[in-house]
Amino acid sequence: QRRFIADAAHELRSPLTALSVQAQNLRKADSLDAMRERFSPLQAGIERARQLTEQLLNLARIQAGSSTESIVDIPALARELIADYLPAAEAKGIDLGLDEGARFSLQAASESLRLIIGNALENAVEYTLLGGEVTLRLGTDGEMAVIDVVDNGPGIPPDECGRVFDAFYRIAGTHEPGSGLGLAIAREAATRLGGEVSLKN
């Protein structure tokens, strides 16, 4: 917990320092064009800080176990999430679809399920190349409910598959924005629901 707090403080300090510098640069702009040019990175920095703060709050909520459980209609939740990520997928020409191999409900905290599946979809859409495919597939394995997000993106180096679940860990050379918290939160949420999150190439 001490290490996590130290990491979180560091991760928040960096974007906030950058925002402070960008705000000072904006103040020094001597024309409307210069202001517009300097406003864009400031806006992007604010969005990154907002996302990081939101993820830290999500993790705190999950660890506190404060969510209420209910019967969640998984195909209905899946359709909602597909609709949420469709604009981002269409912008990259990605074929995003739903394969309802099985219909089932789960007794769970719906926000936790939304967070787990949403994280997998977000990563798939973000890292799959232009014109690729992402499918959210619902199925069963015996008594087990199985929710897969399958994509034809570049995959993850085998020796990194375990490490990407560590809080704040990011694969070297990754240029996409992110804090390295998403998979850590997804795994924590799944564990608390009695489930499991895994990656396969």
PDB file of C-alpha atoms in Angstrom, residues 34 52 59 87 93 103 130 201:
ATOM      1  CA  ALA A  34      -0.005  31.356 -30.347  1.00  0.00           C
ATOM      2  CA  LEU A  52      -5.585   9.017 -14.078  1.00  0.00           C
ATOM      3  CA  LEU A  59      -9.224   1.270  -7.734  1.00  0.00           C
ATOM      4  CA  PRO A  87     -17.164   5.685 -32.370  1.00  0.00           C
ATOM      5  CA  GLY A  93     -11.882   1.528 -39.464  1.00  0.00           C
ATOM      6  CA  ARG A 103     -26.763 -15.695 -22.965  1.00  0.00           C
ATOM      7  CA  LEU A 130      -6.295   0.514 -38.662  1.00  0.00           C
ATOM      8  CA  ASN A 201      -1.643 -14.214 -27.650  1.00  0.00           C
TER       9      ASN A 201
END
